[in-house]
GROMACS .gro file of C-alpha atoms in nm:
model
  265
    1MET     CA    1   0.000   0.000   0.000
    2ALA     CA    2   0.289   0.235   0.075
    3LEU     CA    3   0.422   0.186  -0.277
    4PHE     CA    4   0.083   0.264  -0.427
    5ALA     CA    5   0.061   0.575  -0.209
    6VAL     CA    6   0.397   0.692  -0.344
    7TYR     CA    7   0.285   0.627  -0.701
    8LEU     CA    8  -0.041   0.814  -0.640
    9VAL     CA    9   0.132   1.117  -0.490
   10CYS     CA   10   0.385   1.127  -0.773
   11ALA     CA   11   0.106   1.098  -1.030
   12LEU     CA   12  -0.090   1.384  -0.873
   13VAL     CA   13   0.215   1.609  -0.851
   14GLY     CA   14   0.309   1.522  -1.209
   15ALA     CA   15  -0.044   1.598  -1.329
   16TRP     CA   16  -0.035   1.938  -1.158
   17ILE     CA   17   0.302   2.025  -1.315
   18ALA     CA   18   0.181   1.901  -1.655
   19PHE     CA   19  -0.125   2.126  -1.628
   20TRP     CA   20   0.099   2.419  -1.538
   21ARG     CA   21   0.377   2.360  -1.791
   22ALA     CA   22   0.187   2.186  -2.076
   23PRO     CA   23   0.479   1.958  -2.175
   24GLU     CA   24   0.521   1.798  -2.516
   25TRP     CA   25   0.295   1.494  -2.509
   26PRO     CA   26   0.459   1.163  -2.605
   27ARG     CA   27   0.319   0.942  -2.878
   28TYR     CA   28   0.194   0.584  -2.860
   29ASN     CA   29   0.117   0.593  -2.487
   30LEU     CA   30  -0.072   0.266  -2.520
   31LEU     CA   31   0.272   0.103  -2.530
   32LEU     CA   32   0.350   0.266  -2.196
   33ALA     CA   33   0.029   0.128  -2.050
   34ILE     CA   34   0.113  -0.219  -2.181
   35ALA     CA   35   0.457  -0.194  -2.022
   36ALA     CA   36   0.308  -0.089  -1.688
   37VAL     CA   37   0.047  -0.365  -1.659
   38PRO     CA   38   0.293  -0.649  -1.576
   39GLN     CA   39   0.468  -0.427  -1.320
   40ILE     CA   40   0.137  -0.351  -1.150
   41GLY     CA   41   0.053  -0.721  -1.165
   42GLN     CA   42   0.375  -0.807  -0.981
   43VAL     CA   43   0.294  -0.559  -0.706
   44LEU     CA   44  -0.047  -0.724  -0.673
   45GLY     CA   45   0.114  -1.067  -0.655
   46ILE     CA   46   0.042  -1.174  -1.013
   47ARG     CA   47   0.374  -1.293  -1.151
   48ILE     CA   48   0.392  -1.425  -1.508
   49SER     CA   49   0.745  -1.440  -1.646
   50GLU     CA   50   0.632  -1.402  -2.008
   51MET     CA   51   0.461  -1.074  -1.923
   52PHE     CA   52   0.795  -0.929  -1.821
   53VAL     CA   53   0.915  -0.978  -2.179
   54VAL     CA   54   0.604  -0.800  -2.306
   55SER     CA   55   0.675  -0.514  -2.066
   56VAL     CA   56   1.035  -0.478  -2.184
   57VAL     CA   57   0.941  -0.485  -2.552
   58ALA     CA   58   0.661  -0.232  -2.508
   59MET     CA   59   0.883   0.003  -2.307
   60THR     CA   60   1.161  -0.023  -2.564
   61LEU     CA   61   0.927   0.061  -2.851
   62TRP     CA   62   0.780   0.355  -2.660
   63CYS     CA   63   1.124   0.498  -2.589
   64LEU     CA   64   1.229   0.458  -2.953
   65CYS     CA   65   0.914   0.637  -3.070
   66ASN     CA   66   0.968   0.930  -2.833
   67TYR     CA   67   1.345   0.959  -2.801
   68ARG     CA   68   1.343   1.318  -2.931
   69ILE     CA   69   1.134   1.436  -2.635
   70ALA     CA   70   1.330   1.583  -2.345
   71GLY     CA   71   1.360   1.338  -2.057
   72VAL     CA   72   1.274   1.024  -2.254
   73PRO     CA   73   1.639   0.921  -2.309
   74MET     CA   74   1.697   0.937  -1.933
   75VAL     CA   75   1.383   0.733  -1.873
   76ALA     CA   76   1.508   0.480  -2.128
   77VAL     CA   77   1.844   0.443  -1.952
   78GLY     CA   78   1.679   0.402  -1.612
   79ALA     CA   79   1.430   0.149  -1.745
   80ALA     CA   80   1.715  -0.041  -1.913
   81PHE     CA   81   1.907  -0.059  -1.584
   82ASN     CA   82   1.602  -0.196  -1.406
   83ALA     CA   83   1.524  -0.440  -1.687
   84LEU     CA   84   1.880  -0.571  -1.685
   85ALA     CA   85   1.872  -0.643  -1.311
   86MET     CA   86   1.526  -0.797  -1.331
   87THR     CA   87   1.613  -1.012  -1.631
   88TRP     CA   88   1.906  -1.159  -1.439
   89HIS     CA   89   1.665  -1.259  -1.161
   90GLY     CA   90   1.377  -1.399  -1.362
   91GLY     CA   91   1.173  -1.081  -1.393
   92ALA     CA   92   1.190  -0.970  -1.029
   93MET     CA   93   1.396  -0.682  -0.892
   94PRO     CA   94   1.665  -0.810  -0.652
   95VAL     CA   95   1.704  -0.664  -0.305
   96ARG     CA   96   1.980  -0.789  -0.078
   97ALA     CA   97   1.889  -0.968   0.244
   98ASP     CA   98   2.151  -0.777   0.444
   99ILE     CA   99   1.995  -0.442   0.346
  100LEU     CA  100   1.656  -0.564   0.464
  101ALA     CA  101   1.814  -0.698   0.784
  102GLU     CA  102   1.959  -0.356   0.862
  103LEU     CA  103   1.606  -0.220   0.844
  104GLY     CA  104   1.477  -0.490   1.078
  105TYR     CA  105   1.328  -0.721   0.816
  106HIS     CA  106   1.456  -1.077   0.796
  107PHE     CA  107   1.381  -1.284   0.488
  108ASP     CA  108   1.545  -1.588   0.337
  109PRO     CA  109   1.696  -1.553  -0.011
  110GLY     CA  110   1.449  -1.642  -0.284
  111VAL     CA  111   1.146  -1.495  -0.106
  112LEU     CA  112   0.924  -1.276  -0.322
  113LEU     CA  113   0.826  -0.972  -0.117
  114GLU     CA  114   0.453  -0.915  -0.096
  115GLY     CA  115   0.326  -0.586  -0.237
  116SER     CA  116   0.636  -0.525  -0.446
  117LYS     CA  117   0.822  -0.660  -0.747
  118ASP     CA  118   1.129  -0.752  -0.537
  119VAL     CA  119   1.293  -1.084  -0.469
  120VAL     CA  120   1.531  -1.128  -0.175
  121VAL     CA  121   1.883  -1.233  -0.274
  122HIS     CA  122   2.198  -1.305  -0.077
  123HIS     CA  123   2.414  -1.150  -0.346
  124SER     CA  124   2.379  -1.038  -0.706
  125PRO     CA  125   2.644  -0.964  -0.968
  126LEU     CA  126   2.424  -0.671  -1.067
  127TRP     CA  127   2.360  -0.547  -0.714
  128LEU     CA  128   2.450  -0.190  -0.813
  129LEU     CA  129   2.142  -0.192  -1.038
  130SER     CA  130   1.920  -0.353  -0.774
  131ASP     CA  131   1.705  -0.194  -0.504
  132TRP     CA  132   1.961  -0.082  -0.247
  133ILE     CA  133   1.906   0.293  -0.201
  134VAL     CA  134   1.705   0.338   0.118
  135ILE     CA  135   1.477   0.638   0.163
  136SER     CA  136   1.354   0.662   0.520
  137ILE     CA  137   1.118   0.934   0.643
  138GLY     CA  138   0.994   0.858   0.992
  139THR     CA  139   0.820   0.524   0.975
  140PHE     CA  140   0.804   0.537   0.597
  141ILE     CA  141   1.074   0.330   0.426
  142LEU     CA  142   1.127   0.293   0.053
  143ILE     CA  143   1.405   0.103  -0.120
  144ILE     CA  144   1.475   0.210  -0.476
  145SER     CA  145   1.730   0.144  -0.748
  146PRO     CA  146   1.954   0.378  -0.949
  147GLY     CA  147   1.727   0.305  -1.244
  148ASP     CA  148   1.428   0.434  -1.047
  149ILE     CA  149   1.615   0.760  -0.984
  150LEU     CA  150   1.693   0.798  -1.354
  151VAL     CA  151   1.332   0.727  -1.450
  152ALA     CA  152   1.206   0.983  -1.199
  153GLY     CA  153   1.464   1.235  -1.320
  154GLY     CA  154   1.358   1.178  -1.679
  155VAL     CA  155   0.994   1.238  -1.591
  156VAL     CA  156   1.084   1.562  -1.413
  157MET     CA  157   1.292   1.671  -1.712
  158TRP     CA  158   0.999   1.593  -1.943
  159LEU     CA  159   0.758   1.791  -1.728
  160LEU     CA  160   0.982   2.096  -1.698
  161PHE     CA  161   1.177   2.115  -2.023
  162SER     CA  162   1.006   1.923  -2.304
  163ARG     CA  163   0.780   2.215  -2.399
  164THR     CA  164   1.081   2.448  -2.432
  165ALA     CA  165   1.268   2.194  -2.644
  166ALA     CA  166   0.965   2.146  -2.869
  167LEU     CA  167   0.931   2.522  -2.919
  168GLU     CA  168   1.300   2.547  -3.004
  169ARG     CA  169   1.263   2.272  -3.265
  170GLU     CA  170   0.961   2.446  -3.416
  171SER     CA  171   1.146   2.779  -3.424
  172SER     CA  172   1.441   2.614  -3.594
  173MET     CA  173   1.214   2.454  -3.854
  174LEU     CA  174   1.038   2.786  -3.918
  175ALA     CA  175   1.372   2.962  -3.954
  176CYS     CA  176   1.490   2.703  -4.206
  177HIS     CA  177   1.162   2.734  -4.397
  178SER     CA  178   1.187   3.114  -4.401
  179ALA     CA  179   1.548   3.101  -4.517
  180SER     CA  180   1.455   2.857  -4.793
  181HIS     CA  181   1.163   3.075  -4.899
  182ALA     CA  182   1.383   3.385  -4.902
  183GLU     CA  183   1.644   3.205  -5.111
  184THR     CA  184   1.376   3.098  -5.357
  185ARG     CA  185   1.247   3.453  -5.389
  186LYS     CA  186   1.600   3.587  -5.435
  187ASN     CA  187   1.658   3.354  -5.729
  188LEU     CA  188   1.332   3.441  -5.903
  189ILE     CA  189   1.331   3.620  -6.233
  190PRO     CA  190   1.186   3.969  -6.177
  191GLY     CA  191   0.812   3.967  -6.236
  192HIS     CA  192   0.773   3.595  -6.164
  193SER     CA  193   0.585   3.451  -5.866
  194THR     CA  194   0.655   3.157  -5.638
  195ARG     CA  195   0.281   3.077  -5.648
  196PRO     CA  196   0.182   3.100  -6.017
  197ALA     CA  197  -0.158   2.934  -5.974
  198LEU     CA  198  -0.254   3.164  -5.687
  199THR     CA  199  -0.121   3.463  -5.880
  200ARG     CA  200  -0.345   3.379  -6.174
  201LEU     CA  201  -0.639   3.326  -5.943
  202ALA     CA  202  -0.576   3.659  -5.769
  203LEU     CA  203  -0.565   3.845  -6.101
  204LEU     CA  204  -0.888   3.683  -6.216
  205ALA     CA  205  -1.060   3.766  -5.886
  206ALA     CA  206  -0.938   4.126  -5.891
  207ALA     CA  207  -1.077   4.169  -6.242
  208ASP     CA  208  -1.413   4.009  -6.163
  209PRO     CA  209  -1.583   4.101  -5.830
  210ALA     CA  210  -1.843   3.827  -5.880
  211LEU     CA  211  -1.568   3.571  -5.908
  212ALA     CA  212  -1.407   3.709  -5.592
  213GLU     CA  213  -1.738   3.670  -5.408
  214ARG     CA  214  -1.767   3.310  -5.521
  215LEU     CA  215  -1.406   3.243  -5.424
  216LEU     CA  216  -1.474   3.364  -5.072
  217HIS     CA  217  -1.752   3.110  -5.027
  218ASP     CA  218  -1.625   2.813  -5.229
  219PRO     CA  219  -1.270   2.870  -5.357
  220PHE     CA  220  -1.189   2.520  -5.477
  221ASP     CA  221  -1.485   2.462  -5.708
  222VAL     CA  222  -1.460   2.811  -5.853
  223ALA     CA  223  -1.088   2.779  -5.912
  224ASN     CA  224  -1.127   2.450  -6.096
  225ALA     CA  225  -1.443   2.537  -6.289
  226HIS     CA  226  -1.385   2.891  -6.411
  227PRO     CA  227  -1.585   2.947  -6.731
  228HIS     CA  228  -1.284   3.075  -6.927
  229TYR     CA  229  -0.963   3.002  -6.737
  230HIS     CA  230  -0.898   2.674  -6.560
  231VAL     CA  231  -0.665   2.712  -6.260
  232THR     CA  232  -0.503   2.396  -6.125
  233LEU     CA  233  -0.430   2.420  -5.754
  234ASP     CA  234  -0.187   2.193  -5.573
  235ALA     CA  235  -0.226   2.083  -5.210
  236ASN     CA  236  -0.028   2.381  -5.082
  237ASP     CA  237  -0.245   2.626  -5.277
  238ARG     CA  238  -0.561   2.460  -5.148
  239ALA     CA  239  -0.438   2.480  -4.790
  240THR     CA  240  -0.353   2.848  -4.837
  241LEU     CA  241  -0.697   2.925  -4.980
  242ALA     CA  242  -0.866   2.740  -4.695
  243ALA     CA  243  -0.666   2.940  -4.439
  244ILE     CA  244  -0.745   3.271  -4.612
  245ARG     CA  245  -1.113   3.182  -4.633
  246ALA     CA  246  -1.118   3.103  -4.260
  247ARG     CA  247  -0.969   3.443  -4.173
  248ALA     CA  248  -1.145   3.670  -4.422
  249ARG     CA  249  -1.494   3.804  -4.357
  250THR     CA  250  -1.535   4.022  -4.667
  251VAL     CA  251  -1.433   4.007  -5.031
  252GLY     CA  252  -1.187   4.290  -4.972
  253GLU     CA  253  -1.018   4.102  -4.689
  254PHE     CA  254  -1.009   3.788  -4.900
  255LEU     CA  255  -0.842   3.966  -5.191
  256GLY     CA  256  -0.598   4.140  -4.958
  257GLU     CA  257  -0.496   3.814  -4.793
  258LEU     CA  258  -0.465   3.645  -5.131
  259ALA     CA  259  -0.248   3.927  -5.264
  260ALA     CA  260  -0.024   3.903  -4.958
  261GLU     CA  261   0.025   3.531  -5.014
  262VAL     CA  262   0.104   3.587  -5.380
  263ASP     CA  263   0.360   3.853  -5.288
  264GLY     CA  264   0.513   3.620  -5.028
  265PHE     CA  265   0.435   3.821  -4.715
   0.00000   0.00000   0.00000
């Protein structure tokens, strides 16, 4: 119950920070849920060795899918440390008997501790990755592993810094796009446009107010079914027209927005 209380408190604190900071949300979180189910089962006393393999595979896939998000690499390293120690001991996290004895708990090696995913061992070649770090606050005692610390640190990093990292990536992408667009405009022959289809459509609309009115309400059909001049729009042109139509309330605003797009502003 103490372990569940810790998990609950951590989840509530994390949810509050996430609401405050709005971090970058990872993808494929169903994999994370699949990875967590066997761990929860072990705490509840349901131990199926094959499920540990499922947990490791799901966690690995989730980390690979989200490695660009701040904090996820640290979570991956911590989870790998824990998985390595648990794999060596049949899917249970080892905890040394002498550490438990120092805390007043005496168990024989091989005993699976109730309410946890730990197994008591006399010694382990991977004891540095096992549960050996004791956190004691009054009567509350928790034994964790270095991997647990890394996982917790990764979660904190995700909560606090992933949004900033995502914004920096978006800014970098926008800067690259702007630089590319500027380079394209610089290399244009004077009088030419980077959006020839939109340019033609803008000229037709400026010359015919009725056409401009129809464009405001249904730009795609009008553009493709003009009585005299057929204008072929690509996906980018269609997206631009849809965005202009969503912003403009009058024909004048529509033409102004369209002219700005044609001019590259």
